[in-house]
Amino acid sequence: MAIILFDDDARNTLLPLTYTRPVADLRIGILTIAEKWAEYLKSTFSFCTEAYLQVKFPLAIHDDNIFINGSVCPDEAVVEAIKSLSSGQALRCGDILVAVKLNDVYAAAFNPLATYTNEIVYNNELVMIRHPEDIFRKNDTELRKDFKLLTKGRKSANISSTNTIIGDDFFAEEGAQAECCSFSTLNGPIYLAANSEVWEGTNIRGPFALCEHSQIKMGTKIYGATTVGPYCRVGGEVNNAVIWGYSNKGHEGYLGNAVVGEWCNIGADSNNSNLKNNYGEVKLWDYPTKSMRPTGLQFCGLIMADHAKCGINTMFNTGTVVGVSANVFGGGYPPNYIPDFSWGGANGFEEYAFDKMIDTAAKAVARRPHRKFDDAEKAILTAAYELTKGVKK
């Protein structure tokens, strides 16, 4: 039985994060949503997404297929409900199609907006990622679930005795390194993946996950619920942030209630505000309506899409959205919405020249020898560039 993770209208409400990936490729907790489903169902997965993304995220249809909504994070209850589906039967939670089981003939014509004559109503609570702020807002829940999923039946590797570990929910994979650090699991678990490093003098309060080959620099302060994805380097002060992978926040500065995509770089002493001076509700730029959307949150910081960069001493206001491949620099506060492929700062933006943008992206990827900026990566950025062309900078 093949798992196919599909995009529905959440792809639009999650922009700009989903210009460069399917919804199920979002990382929350320790794993991406797709990786979670693979762990729960012990199966491989593919994606049903936008045509320009399918080269990198292919679709594979088999004789028996389970289409699963890519915005839904699995738990034991919903997994059992999906396993119980018969061919042609669907699982729906409110207006959201959660899953449907289809043979190869019907799978080829799958429509995420379709309804089915044989539908089961799912009444249990689900963790669903429908807006960018859901990623940091629900990261605590997903960190705890992923920690249990990945450590069940396993024993932590030994960690240096120079560290102080408070509480019992600490797990290190083989190759994880730390010296002279403090890890408190009293408020949530801490997970250090293979070949990750936590440098001297760092203080971490769970829940927290450090993914493979990432580094936490000396003297860093991290508060839960925070995730640092693979091949990142992080320093300064971080609180309730999710950094997906291959990105750097290597210096002092505050990052809080935030989501940072892949291949991003945050300059030294850059900060984001996560609380308005009047303690009011934070609004975020909404791509479908092209207007500011109330989030219902008092704490909401920075949403930064893939390949975005900011120079030293950048000051991001509360509830700032930075689009794909935006390059932000200069003094003052830039606006709360920085369009995709923009170049500039508080004094205004212009369109990031396409060739220069591609050249910068290729150089960033080249810094990780095991990754290549191939035709598929270039085609995705090219498509996203065309989709956002003409947006006022």
Coordinates of C-alpha atoms in Angstrom, one line a residue:
M1 CA 0.0 0.0 0.0
A2 CA 1.5 3.3 -1.1
I3 CA 1.3 6.5 0.9
I4 CA 0.6 9.6 -1.2
L5 CA 0.7 12.9 0.6
F6 CA -1.6 15.4 -1.1
D7 CA -1.9 19.2 -1.0
D8 CA -5.3 20.9 -0.6
D9 CA -6.0 24.6 -0.1
A10 CA -3.6 24.6 2.8
R11 CA -0.9 25.1 0.2
N12 CA -2.2 28.6 -0.5
T13 CA -2.7 29.6 3.1
L14 CA 0.8 28.3 4.0
L15 CA 2.5 30.5 1.3
P16 CA 5.3 31.6 1.0
L17 CA 6.6 28.4 2.7
T18 CA 5.0 26.2 0.2
Y19 CA 6.2 27.9 -3.0
T20 CA 9.3 25.5 -2.8
R21 CA 7.8 22.3 -1.3
P22 CA 4.7 20.3 -0.8
V23 CA 2.8 20.8 2.5
A24 CA 3.9 17.4 3.8
D25 CA 7.6 18.4 3.4
L26 CA 7.2 20.9 6.2
R27 CA 9.2 20.1 9.3
I28 CA 7.5 20.3 12.7
G29 CA 8.7 18.5 15.8
I30 CA 11.7 16.5 14.8
L31 CA 10.5 15.1 11.4
T32 CA 8.8 16.4 8.4
I33 CA 5.1 15.5 8.1
A34 CA 5.8 13.0 5.4
E35 CA 8.5 11.3 7.5
K36 CA 6.1 11.1 10.4
W37 CA 3.6 9.2 8.3
A38 CA 6.3 6.9 7.0
E39 CA 7.3 6.0 10.6
Y40 CA 3.7 5.4 11.7
L41 CA 2.7 3.3 8.7
K42 CA 6.1 1.7 8.0
S43 CA 5.9 2.6 4.3
T44 CA 7.5 4.8 1.7
F45 CA 5.7 7.9 0.5
S46 CA 5.3 10.2 -2.5
F47 CA 3.6 13.5 -3.1
C48 CA 0.6 14.8 -5.1
T49 CA 1.4 18.5 -5.4
E50 CA 1.9 21.3 -7.9
A51 CA 3.3 20.2 -11.3
Y52 CA 6.5 22.3 -11.0
L53 CA 7.3 20.6 -7.7
Q54 CA 6.8 17.0 -8.9
V55 CA 10.3 16.6 -10.4
K56 CA 11.9 16.9 -7.0
F57 CA 8.9 15.5 -5.1
P58 CA 7.6 12.7 -7.4
L59 CA 4.2 11.0 -7.4
A60 CA 4.2 7.2 -7.4
I61 CA 0.8 5.4 -7.9
H62 CA 0.5 1.7 -7.1
D63 CA -2.3 -0.9 -7.2
D64 CA -3.5 0.2 -3.7
N65 CA -3.0 3.8 -2.5
I66 CA -3.8 5.8 0.6
F67 CA -4.0 9.5 -0.2
I68 CA -3.3 11.4 3.0
N69 CA -3.8 15.1 3.6
G70 CA -0.3 16.6 3.8
S71 CA -1.3 19.2 6.4
V72 CA -2.4 16.5 9.0
C73 CA 0.2 15.3 11.5
P74 CA -0.3 11.6 12.5
D75 CA -1.1 10.1 15.8
E76 CA -2.1 6.6 16.8
A77 CA -5.9 7.3 16.6
V78 CA -6.0 8.7 13.1
V79 CA -3.5 6.1 11.9
E80 CA -5.8 3.3 13.1
A81 CA -8.8 5.0 11.4
I82 CA -6.8 5.2 8.1
K83 CA -5.7 1.6 8.3
S84 CA -9.3 0.6 8.6
L85 CA -10.4 2.2 5.4
S86 CA -11.6 0.0 2.6
S87 CA -11.1 0.7 -1.1
G88 CA -13.0 3.8 -2.2
Q89 CA -13.7 4.9 1.4
A90 CA -12.7 8.3 2.7
L91 CA -12.0 9.8 6.1
R92 CA -13.2 13.4 6.7
C93 CA -12.8 15.8 9.7
G94 CA -15.2 18.7 9.3
D95 CA -14.6 20.2 5.9
I96 CA -11.1 18.6 5.6
L97 CA -10.5 15.4 3.6
V98 CA -8.1 13.6 5.8
A99 CA -7.5 10.4 3.7
V100 CA -9.0 8.2 1.0
K101 CA -8.1 4.7 -0.2
L102 CA -8.1 4.4 -4.0
N103 CA -6.9 1.8 -6.5
D104 CA -4.7 2.7 -9.4
V105 CA -7.5 3.6 -11.8
Y106 CA -9.2 6.1 -9.4
A107 CA -5.9 7.3 -8.0
A108 CA -4.9 8.7 -11.4
A109 CA -7.9 11.0 -11.3
F110 CA -7.6 12.0 -7.7
N111 CA -9.0 15.5 -6.8
P112 CA -8.3 16.8 -3.3
L113 CA -11.6 18.8 -3.4
A114 CA -13.7 15.8 -4.3
T115 CA -16.3 14.2 -2.1
Y116 CA -17.0 10.5 -1.8
T117 CA -20.2 8.5 -1.4
N118 CA -18.6 6.4 1.3
E119 CA -17.1 8.8 3.9
I120 CA -16.4 8.2 7.6
V121 CA -16.6 11.2 9.9
Y122 CA -13.5 11.6 12.1
N123 CA -14.5 13.3 15.4
N124 CA -11.2 13.2 17.3
E125 CA -8.9 16.2 17.6
L126 CA -6.2 16.5 14.9
V127 CA -3.0 18.5 14.6
M128 CA -3.3 20.2 11.3
I129 CA -0.9 22.8 9.8
R130 CA -3.0 25.3 7.9
H131 CA -1.1 28.6 8.4
P132 CA 2.6 29.4 8.9
E133 CA 2.3 30.3 12.6
D134 CA 0.8 26.8 13.2
I135 CA 4.4 25.4 12.8
F136 CA 5.9 27.1 15.9
R137 CA 2.5 27.2 17.7
K138 CA 2.1 23.4 17.5
N139 CA 5.8 22.5 17.7
D140 CA 5.6 21.6 21.4
T141 CA 3.0 18.9 20.7
E142 CA 4.9 17.5 17.8
L143 CA 8.3 17.5 19.5
R144 CA 6.9 15.3 22.3
K145 CA 5.1 12.9 19.9
D146 CA 8.2 12.6 17.7
F147 CA 10.5 12.0 20.7
K148 CA 8.4 9.1 21.8
L149 CA 8.1 7.7 18.3
L150 CA 11.9 7.8 17.6
T151 CA 13.2 6.7 21.0
K152 CA 10.7 3.9 21.7
G153 CA 12.7 0.7 22.5
R154 CA 16.0 2.5 22.0
K155 CA 18.8 3.5 24.5
S156 CA 20.5 6.9 24.3
A157 CA 24.1 7.0 23.4
N158 CA 26.5 8.2 26.1
I159 CA 27.2 11.9 26.4
S160 CA 30.2 13.6 28.0
S161 CA 30.1 13.8 31.8
T162 CA 31.1 17.5 31.5
N163 CA 27.4 18.2 30.7
T164 CA 24.6 18.7 33.2
I165 CA 21.4 16.9 32.3
I166 CA 18.3 17.7 34.4
G167 CA 15.4 15.3 34.2
D168 CA 15.1 12.0 32.3
D169 CA 13.8 12.8 28.8
F170 CA 17.2 13.2 27.1
F171 CA 18.2 11.2 24.1
A172 CA 21.4 11.4 22.0
E173 CA 22.1 9.4 18.9
E174 CA 25.5 7.9 18.2
G175 CA 27.9 10.6 17.1
A176 CA 26.2 13.5 18.9
Q177 CA 28.7 15.6 20.8
A178 CA 28.3 18.1 23.7
E179 CA 30.7 19.5 26.3
C180 CA 30.1 21.7 29.3
C181 CA 26.5 22.4 28.5
S182 CA 23.3 22.2 30.5
F183 CA 20.2 20.4 29.3
S184 CA 16.9 20.7 31.2
T185 CA 14.2 18.3 30.3
L186 CA 11.9 19.3 33.1
N187 CA 9.6 21.1 30.7
G188 CA 10.0 18.8 27.7
P189 CA 12.3 16.2 26.0
I190 CA 15.6 17.0 24.3
Y191 CA 16.8 15.0 21.3
L192 CA 20.3 15.3 19.7
A193 CA 20.5 13.5 16.3
A194 CA 23.5 11.8 14.9
N195 CA 26.7 13.9 14.3
S196 CA 25.1 17.0 15.9
E197 CA 27.3 19.2 18.1
V198 CA 26.4 21.5 21.0
W199 CA 29.4 23.7 21.8
E200 CA 30.6 24.7 25.3
G201 CA 28.6 27.0 27.5
T202 CA 25.2 26.4 25.8
N203 CA 22.0 26.2 27.9
I204 CA 19.0 24.4 26.5
R205 CA 15.6 24.1 27.9
G206 CA 13.3 21.5 26.3
P207 CA 11.4 20.5 24.4
F208 CA 14.1 20.8 21.8
A209 CA 15.5 18.8 18.8
L210 CA 18.8 19.2 17.1
C211 CA 18.8 17.3 13.8
E212 CA 21.7 15.6 12.1
H213 CA 25.0 17.4 11.4
S214 CA 23.8 20.7 13.0
Q215 CA 25.8 22.8 15.4
I216 CA 24.9 25.0 18.3
K217 CA 27.6 27.6 18.9
M218 CA 29.2 28.5 22.3
G219 CA 27.1 30.2 24.8
T220 CA 23.8 29.9 23.0
K221 CA 20.5 30.1 25.0
I222 CA 17.6 28.0 23.7
Y223 CA 14.1 27.8 25.1
G224 CA 11.4 25.3 24.0
A225 CA 9.7 24.5 21.9
T226 CA 12.5 24.8 19.4
T227 CA 13.7 22.6 16.5
V228 CA 16.9 23.0 14.6
G229 CA 16.8 21.0 11.3
P230 CA 19.7 19.3 9.7
Y231 CA 23.0 21.0 8.7
C232 CA 22.3 24.2 10.5
R233 CA 24.5 26.5 12.6
V234 CA 22.8 28.4 15.4
G235 CA 23.8 30.9 18.0
G236 CA 22.4 33.7 20.2
E237 CA 19.0 33.4 21.8
V238 CA 16.3 31.3 20.4
N239 CA 12.8 30.7 21.7
N240 CA 9.9 28.6 20.2
A241 CA 11.4 28.6 16.7
V242 CA 11.5 26.0 13.9
I243 CA 14.6 26.2 11.6
W244 CA 14.1 23.7 8.8
G245 CA 17.6 22.9 7.6
Y246 CA 20.7 24.1 5.8
S247 CA 20.2 27.5 7.4
N248 CA 22.4 29.7 9.6
K249 CA 21.7 32.0 12.5
G250 CA 25.3 31.8 13.7
H251 CA 25.6 34.9 15.8
E252 CA 24.1 36.9 18.7
G253 CA 20.5 38.2 18.3
Y254 CA 17.0 37.0 19.2
L255 CA 14.8 34.7 17.2
G256 CA 11.4 33.9 18.7
N257 CA 8.0 32.4 17.8
A258 CA 9.5 32.0 14.3
V259 CA 9.8 29.7 11.3
V260 CA 12.9 29.8 9.1
G261 CA 13.1 27.9 5.9
E262 CA 16.0 26.1 4.2
W263 CA 19.1 27.9 2.8
C264 CA 18.4 31.0 4.9
N265 CA 21.1 33.2 6.5
I266 CA 20.4 35.6 9.4
G267 CA 23.1 38.2 9.9
A268 CA 24.9 38.9 13.1
D269 CA 23.0 40.8 15.8
S270 CA 19.7 40.6 13.9
N271 CA 16.5 40.4 16.0
N272 CA 12.9 39.8 15.6
S273 CA 10.2 41.2 17.8
N274 CA 7.5 38.7 18.9
L275 CA 5.3 41.0 21.0
K276 CA 3.7 44.3 20.1
N277 CA 4.3 47.2 22.4
N278 CA 0.5 47.4 23.0
Y279 CA 0.3 43.7 23.7
G280 CA -2.3 43.4 20.9
E281 CA -3.1 40.6 18.5
V282 CA -0.5 40.0 15.8
K283 CA -1.5 40.0 12.2
L284 CA 0.4 38.3 9.4
W285 CA 0.5 38.9 5.6
D286 CA -2.0 36.4 4.0
Y287 CA -1.2 35.4 0.4
P288 CA -4.7 34.3 -0.7
T289 CA -6.4 37.6 0.4
K290 CA -3.3 39.9 -0.2
S291 CA -4.0 41.5 3.2
M292 CA -3.1 41.3 6.9
R293 CA -4.8 38.3 8.6
P294 CA -5.4 38.2 12.4
T295 CA -3.6 35.2 13.9
G296 CA -5.3 35.2 17.3
L297 CA -1.8 35.2 18.8
Q298 CA -0.1 37.7 21.2
F299 CA 3.3 36.2 20.5
C300 CA 4.3 35.9 16.8
G301 CA 7.7 36.8 15.3
L302 CA 9.2 36.0 12.0
I303 CA 8.2 33.8 9.0
M304 CA 11.1 33.4 6.6
A305 CA 10.8 31.3 3.4
D306 CA 13.5 29.4 1.6
H307 CA 16.7 31.1 0.4
A308 CA 15.9 34.4 2.2
K309 CA 18.8 36.4 3.7
C310 CA 19.2 39.4 6.0
G311 CA 22.2 41.5 6.7
I312 CA 23.8 42.3 10.1
N313 CA 21.7 44.2 12.6
T314 CA 18.4 43.6 10.8
M315 CA 15.4 44.5 12.9
F316 CA 12.2 42.6 12.1
N317 CA 9.0 43.9 13.5
T318 CA 6.4 41.7 15.2
G319 CA 4.7 39.4 12.7
T320 CA 7.0 39.8 9.7
V321 CA 6.7 37.6 6.6
V322 CA 9.8 37.3 4.4
G323 CA 9.2 35.8 0.9
V324 CA 11.3 33.3 -1.0
S325 CA 14.8 34.5 -1.9
A326 CA 14.2 37.9 -0.4
N327 CA 17.4 39.8 0.5
V328 CA 17.0 42.3 3.3
F329 CA 19.7 44.8 4.4
G330 CA 20.2 48.3 5.8
G331 CA 19.1 50.2 8.9
G332 CA 15.6 50.7 10.2
Y333 CA 12.6 48.4 10.3
P334 CA 11.6 46.8 7.0
P335 CA 7.9 46.4 6.4
N336 CA 5.9 43.5 7.9
Y337 CA 5.6 41.9 4.5
I338 CA 8.7 41.5 2.3
P339 CA 7.6 40.1 -1.1
D340 CA 9.3 37.1 -2.7
F341 CA 12.5 37.8 -4.7
S342 CA 12.8 41.3 -3.3
W343 CA 16.1 43.2 -2.7
G344 CA 16.3 46.1 -0.2
G345 CA 15.3 47.3 3.2
A346 CA 13.5 50.0 5.2
N347 CA 14.0 52.5 2.4
G348 CA 12.3 50.4 -0.2
F349 CA 12.6 47.2 -2.3
E350 CA 13.2 46.4 -5.9
E351 CA 13.0 43.1 -7.7
Y352 CA 16.0 40.7 -7.1
A353 CA 17.6 40.2 -10.6
F354 CA 16.8 36.7 -11.6
D355 CA 20.4 35.7 -12.6
K356 CA 21.9 37.1 -9.4
M357 CA 19.2 35.3 -7.4
I358 CA 20.0 32.0 -9.0
D359 CA 23.8 32.6 -8.6
T360 CA 23.4 33.3 -4.9
A361 CA 21.2 30.2 -4.4
A362 CA 23.7 28.0 -6.2
K363 CA 26.6 29.3 -4.1
A364 CA 24.6 28.7 -0.9
V365 CA 23.9 25.1 -1.8
A366 CA 27.5 24.5 -2.9
R367 CA 28.5 25.1 0.8
R368 CA 27.0 21.7 1.6
P369 CA 29.1 19.3 -0.6
H370 CA 26.5 16.5 -0.4
R371 CA 23.8 18.7 -1.9
K372 CA 23.7 20.0 -5.5
F373 CA 21.9 22.9 -7.0
D374 CA 20.6 20.8 -9.9
D375 CA 18.0 21.5 -12.7
A376 CA 15.2 20.5 -10.4
E377 CA 16.2 23.0 -7.7
K378 CA 16.6 25.8 -10.4
A379 CA 13.3 24.9 -12.0
I380 CA 11.4 25.3 -8.7
L381 CA 12.9 28.7 -8.0
T382 CA 12.2 29.7 -11.6
A383 CA 8.6 28.7 -11.3
A384 CA 8.2 30.5 -8.0
Y385 CA 9.8 33.6 -9.5
E386 CA 7.3 33.5 -12.4
L387 CA 4.4 32.9 -10.0
T388 CA 5.3 36.0 -8.0
K389 CA 6.4 38.2 -10.9
G390 CA 4.7 41.6 -10.9
V391 CA 4.0 41.7 -7.2
K392 CA 4.7 45.2 -5.9
K393 CA 8.2 45.3 -4.2

